[in-house]
Short mmCIF file of C-alpha atoms in Angstrom, two decimals:
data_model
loop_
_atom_site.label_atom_id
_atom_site.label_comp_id
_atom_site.label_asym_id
_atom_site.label_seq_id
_atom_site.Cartn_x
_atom_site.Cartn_y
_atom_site.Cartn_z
CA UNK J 125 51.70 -32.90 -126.56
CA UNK J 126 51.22 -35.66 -129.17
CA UNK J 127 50.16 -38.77 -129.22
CA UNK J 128 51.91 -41.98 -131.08
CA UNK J 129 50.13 -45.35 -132.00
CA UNK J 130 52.31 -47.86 -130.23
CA UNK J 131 50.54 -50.62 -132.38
CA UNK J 132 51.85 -48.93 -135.48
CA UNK J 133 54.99 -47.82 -134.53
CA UNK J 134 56.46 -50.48 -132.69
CA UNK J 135 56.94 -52.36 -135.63
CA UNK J 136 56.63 -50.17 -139.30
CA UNK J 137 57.75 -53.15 -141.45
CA UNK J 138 54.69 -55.64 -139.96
CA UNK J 139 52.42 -56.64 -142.60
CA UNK J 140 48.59 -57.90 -142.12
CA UNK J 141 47.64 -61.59 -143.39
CA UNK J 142 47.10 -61.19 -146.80
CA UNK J 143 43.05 -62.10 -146.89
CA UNK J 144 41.13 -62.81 -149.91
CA UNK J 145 37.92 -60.30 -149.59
CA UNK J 146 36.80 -57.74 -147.91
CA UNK J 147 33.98 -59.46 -146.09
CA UNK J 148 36.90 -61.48 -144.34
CA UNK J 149 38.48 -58.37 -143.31
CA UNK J 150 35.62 -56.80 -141.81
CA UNK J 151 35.26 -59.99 -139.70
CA UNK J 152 38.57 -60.28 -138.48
CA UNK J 153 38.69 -56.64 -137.51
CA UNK J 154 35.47 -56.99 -136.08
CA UNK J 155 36.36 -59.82 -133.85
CA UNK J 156 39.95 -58.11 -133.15
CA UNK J 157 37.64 -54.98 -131.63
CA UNK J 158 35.57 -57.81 -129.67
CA UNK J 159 37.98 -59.05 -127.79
CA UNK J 160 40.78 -56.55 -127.31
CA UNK J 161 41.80 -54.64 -124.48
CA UNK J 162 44.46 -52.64 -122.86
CA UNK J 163 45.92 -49.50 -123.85
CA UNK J 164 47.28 -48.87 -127.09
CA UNK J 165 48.03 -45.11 -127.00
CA UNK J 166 51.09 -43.70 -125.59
CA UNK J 167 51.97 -39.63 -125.60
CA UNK J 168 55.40 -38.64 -126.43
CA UNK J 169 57.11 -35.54 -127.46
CA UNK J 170 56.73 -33.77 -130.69
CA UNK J 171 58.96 -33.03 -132.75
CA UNK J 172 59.88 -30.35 -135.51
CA UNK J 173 58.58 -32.34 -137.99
CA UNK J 174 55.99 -33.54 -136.30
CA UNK J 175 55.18 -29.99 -135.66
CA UNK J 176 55.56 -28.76 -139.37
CA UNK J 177 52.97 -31.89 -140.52
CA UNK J 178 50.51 -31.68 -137.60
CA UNK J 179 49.88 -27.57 -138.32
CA UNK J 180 49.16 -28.89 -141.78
CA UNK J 181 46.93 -31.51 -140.27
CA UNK J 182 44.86 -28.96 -138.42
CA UNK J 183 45.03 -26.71 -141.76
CA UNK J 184 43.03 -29.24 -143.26
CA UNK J 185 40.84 -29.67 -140.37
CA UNK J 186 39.30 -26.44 -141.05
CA UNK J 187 38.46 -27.08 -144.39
CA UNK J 188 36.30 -30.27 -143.61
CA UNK J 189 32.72 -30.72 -142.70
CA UNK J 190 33.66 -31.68 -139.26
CA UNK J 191 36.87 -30.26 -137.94
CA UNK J 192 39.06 -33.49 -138.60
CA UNK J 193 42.08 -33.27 -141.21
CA UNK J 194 44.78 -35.45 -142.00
CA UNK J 195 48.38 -35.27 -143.91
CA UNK J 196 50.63 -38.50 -144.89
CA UNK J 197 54.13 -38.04 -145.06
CA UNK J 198 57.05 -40.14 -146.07
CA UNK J 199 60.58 -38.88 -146.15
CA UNK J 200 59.78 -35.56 -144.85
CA UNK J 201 57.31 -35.44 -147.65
CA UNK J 202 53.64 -34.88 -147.93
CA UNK J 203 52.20 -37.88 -149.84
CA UNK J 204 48.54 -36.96 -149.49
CA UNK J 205 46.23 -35.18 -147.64
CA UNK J 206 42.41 -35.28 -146.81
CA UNK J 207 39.93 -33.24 -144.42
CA UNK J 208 36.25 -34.75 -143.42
CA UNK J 209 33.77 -34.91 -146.42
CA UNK J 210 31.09 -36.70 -144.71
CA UNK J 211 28.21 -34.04 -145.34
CA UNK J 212 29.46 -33.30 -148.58
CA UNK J 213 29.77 -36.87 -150.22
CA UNK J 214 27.41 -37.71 -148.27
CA UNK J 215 29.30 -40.60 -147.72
CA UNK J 216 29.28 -41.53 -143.49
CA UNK J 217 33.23 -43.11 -143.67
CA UNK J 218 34.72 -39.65 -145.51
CA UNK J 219 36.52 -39.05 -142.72
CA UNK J 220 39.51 -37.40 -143.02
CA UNK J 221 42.41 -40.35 -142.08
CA UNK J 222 40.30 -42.31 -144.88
CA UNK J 223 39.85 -39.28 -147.49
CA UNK J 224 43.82 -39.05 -147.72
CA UNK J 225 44.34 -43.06 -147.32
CA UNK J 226 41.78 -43.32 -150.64
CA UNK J 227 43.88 -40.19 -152.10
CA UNK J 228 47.04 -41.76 -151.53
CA UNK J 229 46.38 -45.35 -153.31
CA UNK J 230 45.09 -43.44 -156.15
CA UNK J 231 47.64 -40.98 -157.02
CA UNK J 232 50.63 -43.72 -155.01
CA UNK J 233 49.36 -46.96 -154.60
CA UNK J 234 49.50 -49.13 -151.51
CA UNK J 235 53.38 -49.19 -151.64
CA UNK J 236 53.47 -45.15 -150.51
CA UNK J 237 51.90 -46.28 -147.38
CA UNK J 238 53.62 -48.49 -145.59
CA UNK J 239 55.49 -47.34 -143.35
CA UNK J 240 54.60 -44.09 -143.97
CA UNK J 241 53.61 -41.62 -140.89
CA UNK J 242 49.70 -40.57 -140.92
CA UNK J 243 49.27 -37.15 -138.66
CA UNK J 244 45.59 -36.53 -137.71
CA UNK J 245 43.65 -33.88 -136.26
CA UNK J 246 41.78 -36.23 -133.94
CA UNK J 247 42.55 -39.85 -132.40
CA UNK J 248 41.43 -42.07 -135.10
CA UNK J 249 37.91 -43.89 -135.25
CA UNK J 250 37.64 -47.73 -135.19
CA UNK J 251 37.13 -47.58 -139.19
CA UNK J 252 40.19 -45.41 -139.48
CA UNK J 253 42.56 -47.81 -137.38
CA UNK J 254 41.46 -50.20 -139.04
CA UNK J 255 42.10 -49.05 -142.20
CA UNK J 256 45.59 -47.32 -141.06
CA UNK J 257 46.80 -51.03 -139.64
CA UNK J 258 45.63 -52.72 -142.67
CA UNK J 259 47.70 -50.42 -144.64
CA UNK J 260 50.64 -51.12 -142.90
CA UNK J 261 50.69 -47.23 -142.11
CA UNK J 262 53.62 -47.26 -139.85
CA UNK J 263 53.36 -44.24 -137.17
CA UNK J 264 50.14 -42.64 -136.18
CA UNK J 265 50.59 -38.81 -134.70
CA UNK J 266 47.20 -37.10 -133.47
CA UNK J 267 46.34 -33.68 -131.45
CA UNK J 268 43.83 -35.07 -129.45
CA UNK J 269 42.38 -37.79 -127.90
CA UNK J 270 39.55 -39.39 -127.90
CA UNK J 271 38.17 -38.16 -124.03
CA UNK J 272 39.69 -34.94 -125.14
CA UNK J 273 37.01 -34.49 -128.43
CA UNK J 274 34.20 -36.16 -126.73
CA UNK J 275 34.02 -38.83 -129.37
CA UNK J 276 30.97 -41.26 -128.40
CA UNK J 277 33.65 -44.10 -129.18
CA UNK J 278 34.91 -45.69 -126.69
CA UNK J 279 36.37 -49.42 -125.73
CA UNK J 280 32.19 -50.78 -125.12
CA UNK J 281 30.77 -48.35 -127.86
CA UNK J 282 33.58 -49.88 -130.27
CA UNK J 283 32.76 -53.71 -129.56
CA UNK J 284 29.23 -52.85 -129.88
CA UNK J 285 29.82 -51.73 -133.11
CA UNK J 286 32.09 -54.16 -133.74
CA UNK J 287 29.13 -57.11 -132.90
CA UNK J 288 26.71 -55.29 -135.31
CA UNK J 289 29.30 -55.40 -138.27
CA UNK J 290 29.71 -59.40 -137.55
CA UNK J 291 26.29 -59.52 -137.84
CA UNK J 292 25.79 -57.57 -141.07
CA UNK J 293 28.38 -59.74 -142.78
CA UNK J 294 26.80 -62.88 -141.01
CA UNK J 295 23.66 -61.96 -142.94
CA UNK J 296 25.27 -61.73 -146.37
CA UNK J 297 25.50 -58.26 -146.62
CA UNK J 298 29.23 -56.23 -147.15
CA UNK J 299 28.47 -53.20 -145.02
CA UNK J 300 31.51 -50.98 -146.84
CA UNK J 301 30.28 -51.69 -150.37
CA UNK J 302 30.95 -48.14 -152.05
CA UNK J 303 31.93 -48.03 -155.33
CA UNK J 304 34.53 -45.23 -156.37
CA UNK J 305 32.15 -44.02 -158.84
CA UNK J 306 29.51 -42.90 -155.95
CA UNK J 307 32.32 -40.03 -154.86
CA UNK J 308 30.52 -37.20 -155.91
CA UNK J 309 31.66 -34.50 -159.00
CA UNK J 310 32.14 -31.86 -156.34
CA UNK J 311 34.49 -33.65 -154.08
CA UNK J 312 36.17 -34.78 -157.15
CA UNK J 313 37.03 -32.07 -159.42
CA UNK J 314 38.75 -30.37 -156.25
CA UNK J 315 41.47 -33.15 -156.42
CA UNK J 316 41.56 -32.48 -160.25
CA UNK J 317 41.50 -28.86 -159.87
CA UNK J 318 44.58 -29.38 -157.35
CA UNK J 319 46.37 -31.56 -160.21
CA UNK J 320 46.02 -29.32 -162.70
CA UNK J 321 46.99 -25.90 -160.77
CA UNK J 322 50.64 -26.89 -161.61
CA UNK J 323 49.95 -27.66 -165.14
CA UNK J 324 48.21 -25.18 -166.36
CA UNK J 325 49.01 -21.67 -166.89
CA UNK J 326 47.32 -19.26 -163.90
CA UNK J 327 44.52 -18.01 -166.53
CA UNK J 328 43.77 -21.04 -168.11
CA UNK J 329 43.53 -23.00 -164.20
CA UNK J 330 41.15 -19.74 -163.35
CA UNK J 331 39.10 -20.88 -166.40
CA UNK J 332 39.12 -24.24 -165.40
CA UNK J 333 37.82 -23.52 -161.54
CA UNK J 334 35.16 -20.71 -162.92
CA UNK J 335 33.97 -23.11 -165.38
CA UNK J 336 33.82 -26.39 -162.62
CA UNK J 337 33.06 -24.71 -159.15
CA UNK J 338 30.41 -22.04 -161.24
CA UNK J 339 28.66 -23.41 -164.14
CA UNK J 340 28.94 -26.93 -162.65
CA UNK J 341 27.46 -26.18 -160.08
CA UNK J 342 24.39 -28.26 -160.73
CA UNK J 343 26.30 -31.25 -160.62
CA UNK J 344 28.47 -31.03 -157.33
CA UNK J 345 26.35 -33.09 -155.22
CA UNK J 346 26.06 -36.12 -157.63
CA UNK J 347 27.68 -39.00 -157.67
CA UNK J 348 29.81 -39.63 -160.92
CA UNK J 349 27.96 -42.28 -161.49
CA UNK J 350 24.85 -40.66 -161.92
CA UNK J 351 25.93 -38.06 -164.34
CA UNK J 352 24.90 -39.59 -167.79
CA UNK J 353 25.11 -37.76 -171.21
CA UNK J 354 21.22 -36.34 -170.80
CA UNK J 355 22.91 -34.49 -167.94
CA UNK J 356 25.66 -32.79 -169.15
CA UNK J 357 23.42 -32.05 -172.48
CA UNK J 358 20.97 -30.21 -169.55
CA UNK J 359 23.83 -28.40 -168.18
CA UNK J 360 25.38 -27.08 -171.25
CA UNK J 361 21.79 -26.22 -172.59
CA UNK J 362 21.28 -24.03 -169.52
CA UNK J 363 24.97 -22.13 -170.40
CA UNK J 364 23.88 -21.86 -173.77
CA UNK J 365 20.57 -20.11 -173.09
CA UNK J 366 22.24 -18.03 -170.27
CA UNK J 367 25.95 -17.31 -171.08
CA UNK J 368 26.00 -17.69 -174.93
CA UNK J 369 27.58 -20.52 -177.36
CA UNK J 370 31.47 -20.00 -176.51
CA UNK J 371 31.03 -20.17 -172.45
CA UNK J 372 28.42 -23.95 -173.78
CA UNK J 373 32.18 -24.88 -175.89
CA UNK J 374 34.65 -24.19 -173.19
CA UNK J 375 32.70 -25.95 -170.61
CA UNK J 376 32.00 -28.81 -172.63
CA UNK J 377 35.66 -29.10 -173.17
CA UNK J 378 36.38 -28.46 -169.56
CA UNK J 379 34.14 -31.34 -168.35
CA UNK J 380 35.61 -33.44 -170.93
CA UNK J 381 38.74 -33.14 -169.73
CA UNK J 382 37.76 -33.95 -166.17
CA UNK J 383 35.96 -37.30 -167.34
CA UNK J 384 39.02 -38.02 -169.09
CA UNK J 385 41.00 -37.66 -165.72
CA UNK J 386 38.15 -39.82 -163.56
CA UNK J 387 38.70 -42.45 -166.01
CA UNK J 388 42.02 -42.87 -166.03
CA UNK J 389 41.73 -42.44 -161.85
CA UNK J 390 39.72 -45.37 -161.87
CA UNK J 391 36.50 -42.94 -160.94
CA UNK J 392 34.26 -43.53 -163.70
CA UNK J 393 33.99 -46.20 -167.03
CA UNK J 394 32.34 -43.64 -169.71
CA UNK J 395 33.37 -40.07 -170.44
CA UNK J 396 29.48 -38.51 -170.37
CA UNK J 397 30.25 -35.63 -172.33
CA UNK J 398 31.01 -37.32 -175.51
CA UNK J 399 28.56 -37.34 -177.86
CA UNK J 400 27.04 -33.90 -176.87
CA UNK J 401 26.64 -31.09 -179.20
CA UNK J 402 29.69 -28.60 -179.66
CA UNK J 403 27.72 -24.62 -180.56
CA UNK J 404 28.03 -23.14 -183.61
CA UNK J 405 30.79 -19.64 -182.84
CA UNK J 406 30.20 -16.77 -184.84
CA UNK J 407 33.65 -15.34 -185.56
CA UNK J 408 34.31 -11.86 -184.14
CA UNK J 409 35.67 -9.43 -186.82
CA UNK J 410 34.56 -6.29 -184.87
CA UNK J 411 36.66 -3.43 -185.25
CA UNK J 412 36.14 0.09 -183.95
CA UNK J 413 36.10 2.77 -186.26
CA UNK J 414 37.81 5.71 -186.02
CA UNK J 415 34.89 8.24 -184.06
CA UNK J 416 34.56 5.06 -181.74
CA UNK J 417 38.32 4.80 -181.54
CA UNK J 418 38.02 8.72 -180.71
CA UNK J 419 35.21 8.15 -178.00
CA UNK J 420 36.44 5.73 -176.26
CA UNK J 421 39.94 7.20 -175.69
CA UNK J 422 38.17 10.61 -174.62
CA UNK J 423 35.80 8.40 -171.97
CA UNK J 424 38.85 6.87 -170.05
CA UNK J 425 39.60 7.87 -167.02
CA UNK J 426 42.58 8.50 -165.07
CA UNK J 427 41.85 5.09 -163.04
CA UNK J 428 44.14 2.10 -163.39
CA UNK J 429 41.33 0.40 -165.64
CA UNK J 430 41.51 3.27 -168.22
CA UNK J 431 45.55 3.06 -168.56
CA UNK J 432 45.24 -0.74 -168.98
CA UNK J 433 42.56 0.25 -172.07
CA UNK J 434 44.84 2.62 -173.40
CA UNK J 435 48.03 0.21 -173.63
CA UNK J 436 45.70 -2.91 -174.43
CA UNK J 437 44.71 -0.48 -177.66
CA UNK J 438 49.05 0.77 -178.26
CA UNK J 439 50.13 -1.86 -178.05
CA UNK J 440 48.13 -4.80 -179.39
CA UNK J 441 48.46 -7.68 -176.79
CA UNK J 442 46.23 -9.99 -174.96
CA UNK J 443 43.95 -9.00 -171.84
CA UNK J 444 46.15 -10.81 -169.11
CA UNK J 445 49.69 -10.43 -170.47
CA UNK J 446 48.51 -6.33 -169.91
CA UNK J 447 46.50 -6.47 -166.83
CA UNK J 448 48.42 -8.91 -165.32
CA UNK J 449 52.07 -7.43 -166.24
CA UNK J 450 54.79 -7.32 -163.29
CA UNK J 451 57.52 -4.50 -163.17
CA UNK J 452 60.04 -7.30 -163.47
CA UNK J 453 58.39 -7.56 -167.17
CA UNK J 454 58.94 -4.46 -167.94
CA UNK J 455 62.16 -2.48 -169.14
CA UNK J 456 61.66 1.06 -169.62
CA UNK J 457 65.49 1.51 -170.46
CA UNK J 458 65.31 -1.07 -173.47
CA UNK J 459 61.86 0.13 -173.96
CA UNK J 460 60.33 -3.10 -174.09
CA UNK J 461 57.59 -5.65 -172.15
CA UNK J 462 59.51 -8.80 -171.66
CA UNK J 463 56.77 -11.19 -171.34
CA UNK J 464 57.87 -15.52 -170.09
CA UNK J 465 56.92 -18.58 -171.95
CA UNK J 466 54.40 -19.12 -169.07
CA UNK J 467 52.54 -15.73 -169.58
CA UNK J 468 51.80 -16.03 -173.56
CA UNK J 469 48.90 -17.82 -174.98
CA UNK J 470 51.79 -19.86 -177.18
CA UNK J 471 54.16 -20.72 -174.77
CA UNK J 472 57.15 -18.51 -176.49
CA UNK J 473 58.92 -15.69 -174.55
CA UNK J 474 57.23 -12.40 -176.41
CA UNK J 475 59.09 -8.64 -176.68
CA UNK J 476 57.20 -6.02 -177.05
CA UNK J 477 58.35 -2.54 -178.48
CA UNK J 478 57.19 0.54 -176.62
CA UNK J 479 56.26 3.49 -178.25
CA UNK J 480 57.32 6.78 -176.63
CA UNK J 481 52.85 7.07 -175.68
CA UNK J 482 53.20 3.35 -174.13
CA UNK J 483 56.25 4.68 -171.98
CA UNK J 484 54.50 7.54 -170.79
CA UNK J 485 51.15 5.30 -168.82
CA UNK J 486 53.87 2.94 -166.91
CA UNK J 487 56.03 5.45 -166.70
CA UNK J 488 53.18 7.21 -164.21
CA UNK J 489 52.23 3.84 -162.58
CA UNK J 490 52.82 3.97 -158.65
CA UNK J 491 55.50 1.20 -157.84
CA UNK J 492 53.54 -0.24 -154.58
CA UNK J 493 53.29 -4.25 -155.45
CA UNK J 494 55.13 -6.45 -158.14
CA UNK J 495 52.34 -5.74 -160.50
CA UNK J 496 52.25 -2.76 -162.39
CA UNK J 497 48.30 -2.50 -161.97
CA UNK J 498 46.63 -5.19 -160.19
CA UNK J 499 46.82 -9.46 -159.31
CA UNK J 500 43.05 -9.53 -159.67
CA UNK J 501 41.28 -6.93 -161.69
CA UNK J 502 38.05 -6.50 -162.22
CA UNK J 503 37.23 -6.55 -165.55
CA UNK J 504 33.53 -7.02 -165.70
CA UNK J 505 33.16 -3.72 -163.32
CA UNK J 506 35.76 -1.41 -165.09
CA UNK J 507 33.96 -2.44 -168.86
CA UNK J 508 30.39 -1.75 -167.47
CA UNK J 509 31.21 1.83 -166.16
CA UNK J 510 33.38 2.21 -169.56
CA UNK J 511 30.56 1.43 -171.42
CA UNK J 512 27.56 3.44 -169.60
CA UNK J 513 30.07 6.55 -170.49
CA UNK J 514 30.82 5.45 -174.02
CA UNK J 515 26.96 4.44 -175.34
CA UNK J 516 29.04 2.93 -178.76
CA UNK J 517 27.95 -0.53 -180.20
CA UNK J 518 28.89 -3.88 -178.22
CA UNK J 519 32.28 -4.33 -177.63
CA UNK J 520 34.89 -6.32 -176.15
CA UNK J 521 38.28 -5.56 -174.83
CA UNK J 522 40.02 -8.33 -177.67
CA UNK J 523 38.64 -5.84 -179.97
CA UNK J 524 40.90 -3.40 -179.43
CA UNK J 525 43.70 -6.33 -180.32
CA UNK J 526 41.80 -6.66 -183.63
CA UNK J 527 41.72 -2.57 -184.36
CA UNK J 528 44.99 -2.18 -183.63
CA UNK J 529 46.29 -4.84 -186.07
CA UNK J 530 43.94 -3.80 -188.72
CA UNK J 531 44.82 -0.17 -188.25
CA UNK J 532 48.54 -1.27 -188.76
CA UNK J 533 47.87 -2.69 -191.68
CA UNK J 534 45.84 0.40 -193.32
CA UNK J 535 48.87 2.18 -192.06
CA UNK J 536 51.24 -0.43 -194.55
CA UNK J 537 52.89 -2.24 -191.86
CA UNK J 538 53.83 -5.72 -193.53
CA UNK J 539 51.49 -8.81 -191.90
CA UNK J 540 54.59 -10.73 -190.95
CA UNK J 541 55.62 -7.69 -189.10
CA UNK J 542 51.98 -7.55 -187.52
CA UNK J 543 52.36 -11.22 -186.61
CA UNK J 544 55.36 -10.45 -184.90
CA UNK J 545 53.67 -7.49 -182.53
CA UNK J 546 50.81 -10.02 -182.01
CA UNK J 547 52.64 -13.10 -180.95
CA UNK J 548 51.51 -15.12 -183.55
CA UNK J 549 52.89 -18.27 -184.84
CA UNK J 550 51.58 -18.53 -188.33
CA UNK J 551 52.60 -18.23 -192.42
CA UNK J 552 56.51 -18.32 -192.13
CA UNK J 553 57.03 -19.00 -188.60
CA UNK J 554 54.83 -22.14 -188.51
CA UNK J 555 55.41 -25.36 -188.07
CA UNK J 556 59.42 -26.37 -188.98
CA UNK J 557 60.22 -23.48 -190.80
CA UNK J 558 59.33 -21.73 -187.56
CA UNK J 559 62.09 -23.87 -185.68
CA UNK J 560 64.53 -22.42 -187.74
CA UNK J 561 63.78 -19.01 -188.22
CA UNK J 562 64.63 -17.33 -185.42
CA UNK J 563 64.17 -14.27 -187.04
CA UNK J 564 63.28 -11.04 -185.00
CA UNK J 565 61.78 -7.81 -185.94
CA UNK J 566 62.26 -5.96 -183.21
CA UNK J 567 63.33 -2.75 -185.19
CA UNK J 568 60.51 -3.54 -187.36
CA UNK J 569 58.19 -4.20 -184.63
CA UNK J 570 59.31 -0.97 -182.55
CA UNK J 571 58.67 1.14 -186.24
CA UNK J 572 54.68 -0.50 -186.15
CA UNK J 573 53.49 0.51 -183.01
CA UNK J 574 55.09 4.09 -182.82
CA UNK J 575 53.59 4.66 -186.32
CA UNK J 576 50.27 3.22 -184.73
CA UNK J 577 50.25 5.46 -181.44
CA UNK J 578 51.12 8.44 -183.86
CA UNK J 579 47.95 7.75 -185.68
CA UNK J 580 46.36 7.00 -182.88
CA UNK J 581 47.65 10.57 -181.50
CA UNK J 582 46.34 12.18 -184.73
CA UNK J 583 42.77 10.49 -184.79
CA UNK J 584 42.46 12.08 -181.19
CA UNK J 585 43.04 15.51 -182.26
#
């Protein structure tokens, strides 16, 4: 059984008195809570969609603080959703009616609402109906009642409260004075992280979330506007010292772009991060030679891990577009990895030639998901145990990209041709000329790698 707001839904199109602050507000709501009575809650039966929204309602409710979540929906359509953040914001009106309501007007504006249906966990608080009627939210749906959760508000509690307000304002004071800015980072970047999953491609949104929910972490229970540039200097100071000069740069960038966001949200007036120091990179131009090319091949296993080494090294690509690769990527019949626009680091659909080696490791693969290996390997692990058998100098698994393109090239295989295997969009293919040329190699390309895996074969004997 649901319940229904009569007081909202009776009338969807009714507008409150347009009143010109918010210390006027709080009084007339106050006095409106003084004085009423009678019932104002009616139960009806739910329907589908009421069904479909509520579950998504109580979904949220298990993500908050307390166990109160809320989803508004217009035209069959979620518009926002919210779940209780009081202990995390530290913020006593985060509930989750008011989370979504303040989500809403910033990603909607006041227009999305009215008339809009709000589903909640929980019969709303006196805050929250306050805020829903003042909206013009027009339909309220909620699991449970008020007697049924136990809530300490009821019709005396609520003018009580109501009284105290009055007198709070009565003194001078605005008792909801909260600026945006006093949200804190790690409520925040979750809505950001939310915007961006459909933006960014999967690894780059991974790097985004390891680089906000772990290095950040420092900064999650402050407010926005408390995070000045000494800060975020401190932070990326600690990353340096810990993590190394490219994980300071990409999380420098990362907050960046988050401050960029909170701005234009409204959340925050300065963009902390500018005027810290970007780290000095030294450029990687490790190759392994040929007795480490020869060790490492004789250390891998017969594990998943070791195959993804061995066609990371034949054929020349990127990390993910390998450990990452589907079965519907691959063509054994054309001999040939078919990688998407959304899978390359460039945003261009990329064919890679196998050689007869490459065909023989996914040839062997066991076809028991969509991926060819795994959805989530784990790197760090497999490279540890490589290494402890392998005792060669530091390396990383992009160097293998690097050997096998310089090994091609010792072997006389043109650069443009090498550029080509690589997916790189540089020299002819750049900039208009690269519009136009449309170009492929794959003959060319196919010619490369076998004559690379042959060496490769012959280096191993």
């Amino acid at each position: 059984m649901t319940h229904t707001c009569d007081h909202c839904h009776t009338d969807a199109t009714a507008q409150p008195p347009h009143l010109h602050s918010r210390r006027s507000i709080v009084v007339a709501l106050a006095s409106a809570a003084a004085v009423s009575s009678g019932p104002m809650v009616a139960q009806s039966e739910a329907s589908l969609e009421d069904e479909r929204f509520m579950r998504m309602a109580l979904e949220e409710a298990r993500q908050g603080d307390y166990a109160f979540g809320c989803v508004i929906a217009r035209d069959n359509e979620v518009i926002a959703r919210g779940h209780n953040l009081g202990k995390t914001n530290d913020d006593p009106t985060a509930h989750g009616e008011m989370v979504a309501i303040r989500r809403c007007l910033a990603d909607h504006g006041s227009a999305a609402l009215r008339g809009a249906t709000l589903y909640t966990s929980g019969e709303p608080c006196v805050m929250c109906m306050g805020a829903i009627v003042w909206c013009g939210i027009g339909r309220v749906v909620f699991a449970a009642s008020v007697p049924q959760i136990g809530s300490p508000w009821t019709c005396d509690t609520a003018r009580t409260e109501a009284k105290r307000l009055l007198g709070i304002v009565a003194s001078g004071v605005d008792p909801f004075t909260k600026s945006l800015s006093s949200e804190t980072f790690g409520a925040e970047i979750e809505r950001y992280l939310e915007r961006k999953r459909t933006s960014l491609k999967p690894r780059s949104f991974i790097e985004y979330q390891h680089h906000l929910q772990k290095y950040a972490v420092p900064l999650h229970k402050l407010s926005l506007s408390d995070i000045d540039r000494r800060t975020v200097a401190v932070l990326l100071g600690q990353i340096e010292t810990n993590s190394g000069p490219t994980a300071r740069n990409r999380l420098r960038s990362t907050l960046s772009a988050f401050w960029a966001w909170a701005i234009a949200e409204g959340l925050s007036e300065l963009n902390p991060v500018t005027g810290t120091a970007k780290a000095e990179e030294n450029s990687r131009d490790r190759v392994l030679t040929q007795q480490e090319l020869r060790k490492l091949w004789r250390g891998l296993g017969e594990d998943r891990f070791s195959d993804i080494v061995r066609l990371l090294l034949l054929t020349g690509q990127r990390r993910d577009e390998i450990g990452a690769l589907r079965w519907s990527e691959v063509d054994l019949d054309r001999k040939l990895i078919v990688l998407a626009p959304e899978r390359t680091k460039n945003s261009r659909t990329h064919e890679v030639p196998l050689s007869a080696q490459a065909i023989a490791i996914l040839a062997r693969q066991p076809k028991r998901t969509e991926f060819v290996f795994s959805k989530a390997m784990g790197w760090a692990k497999g490279k540890a145990a490589l290494d402890q058998r392998l005792r060669i100098a530091s390396w990383r698994l992009h160097d293998l990209r690097r050997t096998c393109a310089t090994q091609m090239a010792e072997l006389g295989v043109q650069p443009h041709i090498i550029e080509a295997v690589l997916n790189h969009v540089s020299g002819h293919k750049a900039g208009v000329a690269g519009i136009y040329n449309r170009a492929r190699y794959e003959g060319e390309m196919h010619d490369a790698l076998t004559k690379w895996a042959d060496h490769l074969d012959r280096i191993m004997a």
